[in-house]
């Protein structure tokens, strides 16, 4: 039955995680997968999550099925968090949402919905984008193409090129995949003024936004991190949003996320929700309960919510502090451009202008584990190894 099969290449992000695990060097620096680490290098469970779990363990009454659209209290609380409870799309009932198995599950549900409604549309993704966007979307049967985004020389966003490219290449009805904040893999986000322009551009061109909001709260704060999403919804009548609780609630392995369709009418919202349920049923039947149940507990309880907000802020502050330290350490001859970019960029990631060989050299000769693309996860560093990290980067440049 299996004779015709051959092994498939390892996922590049997971492969770096395994390589790093296997290295016994106590000085290794793990800048691989997008997982937050504290100053000791641990990915601990948030205190708010632990407390929610204790309460939940006492209160949980059943393990019966949660339903194909998952926990709708979770969806409502997450949408209130991101858009604000008084947002017209919420008060007018113009959002159809389903809980998903993590952010990846949300992206897949969104892609399957698009395949059903716009089978001939192309999904345009930034260059570069999160590697897993491509299989998640193309395996749903949609075509993908790319628009210019990150300039590996200036280490900033090529916004004018992005707009010109989409304006000339994308056709009305196509989908533009956007990173709501903390762009993965570059950390280079659009400014508020650019989001303002982009939102109007998308609406005028009839392009449909699909926003991946996997890292909100970890960039510059909740208001800043959701600015682009809100701006796009203000101008575009229909928007898809994929959210994840992996990073901001540190619920990685609980696979907690949601897909939301902002629609023109409440009737359309109901239809999209029923579509999400039917799609989910044929892929995983329904999402797992635990992570979403914890988020409901946290967001629905003033004390736990405040605890979580503070923990989120401390993760964010730690990463900003590390960015400042690394930026200062790299601010020497030859490192100035990287130094400036690292300081400006947001969230966990930055993409260093390294060749694959330079990235490999960092791993083999300096025990610095980053992706071949040059992507680093700043949270994997700490104040004491930043000088060695900066020296290693400068040594391979
Ligand atoms: C990453 O980009 O490293 C994370 O989102 C983890 C993953 O699943 O790839």
Coordinates of N, CA and C and ligand atoms in Angstrom, one line a residue, residues 11 13-14 32-35 104 130-132 184-185 214-215 247 252 255 349 371 375 377, ligand 1:
X11 N 9.8 20.3 7.3 CA 9.4 21.7 7.3 C 10.6 22.5 7.7
X13 N 11.1 25.3 9.2 CA 11.1 26.0 10.5 C 11.2 24.9 11.6
X14 N 10.5 23.8 11.4 CA 10.5 22.7 12.4 C 11.9 22.0 12.3
X32 N 15.1 30.2 16.2 CA 14.3 29.5 15.2 C 12.8 29.8 15.2
X33 N 12.0 28.8 15.6 CA 10.6 29.0 15.5 C 10.0 30.2 16.2
X34 N 8.9 30.6 15.8 CA 8.2 31.8 16.4 C 7.6 31.4 17.7
X35 N 8.4 31.2 18.7 CA 7.9 30.9 20.0 C 8.5 31.8 21.0
X104 N -3.3 28.4 11.8 CA -3.2 27.6 10.5 C -4.6 27.1 10.1
X130 N 5.1 34.1 5.4 CA 5.3 32.9 6.2 C 5.2 31.7 5.3
X131 N 6.2 30.8 5.3 CA 6.3 29.7 4.3 C 5.1 28.9 4.3
X132 N 4.4 28.7 5.4 CA 3.3 27.8 5.5 C 2.0 28.4 4.9
X184 N 5.6 38.3 9.5 CA 6.4 37.1 9.6 C 6.8 36.7 8.2
X185 N 8.1 36.8 7.8 CA 9.2 36.7 8.6 C 10.1 38.0 8.8
X214 N -1.7 37.0 13.6 CA -1.2 35.9 14.4 C -0.5 36.4 15.6
X215 N 0.0 37.7 15.6 CA 0.9 38.2 16.6 C 0.4 39.4 17.3
X247 N 0.6 32.7 20.2 CA 1.7 33.5 20.7 C 1.2 34.4 21.8
X252 N 0.4 27.7 22.3 CA 0.9 27.1 21.1 C 0.3 25.7 20.8
X255 N -3.7 24.7 20.0 CA -4.2 25.0 18.7 C -5.5 25.8 18.8
X349 N 10.0 38.7 14.9 CA 11.0 38.4 13.8 C 11.6 39.7 13.2
X371 N 16.8 30.8 10.6 CA 16.3 30.1 9.4 C 17.3 30.5 8.3
X375 N 15.9 34.8 8.8 CA 14.9 35.2 9.9 C 15.4 34.8 11.2
X377 N 14.3 35.0 15.5 CA 13.2 35.3 16.5 C 14.0 35.9 17.7
Ligands
LIG1 C1 6.8 30.4 12.9 O1 6.7 31.1 11.9 O2 8.0 30.1 13.3 C2 5.7 30.0 13.7 O3 4.5 30.5 13.2 C3 5.7 28.5 14.0 C4 5.2 27.8 12.7 O4 4.3 27.0 12.9 O5 5.8 27.9 11.7

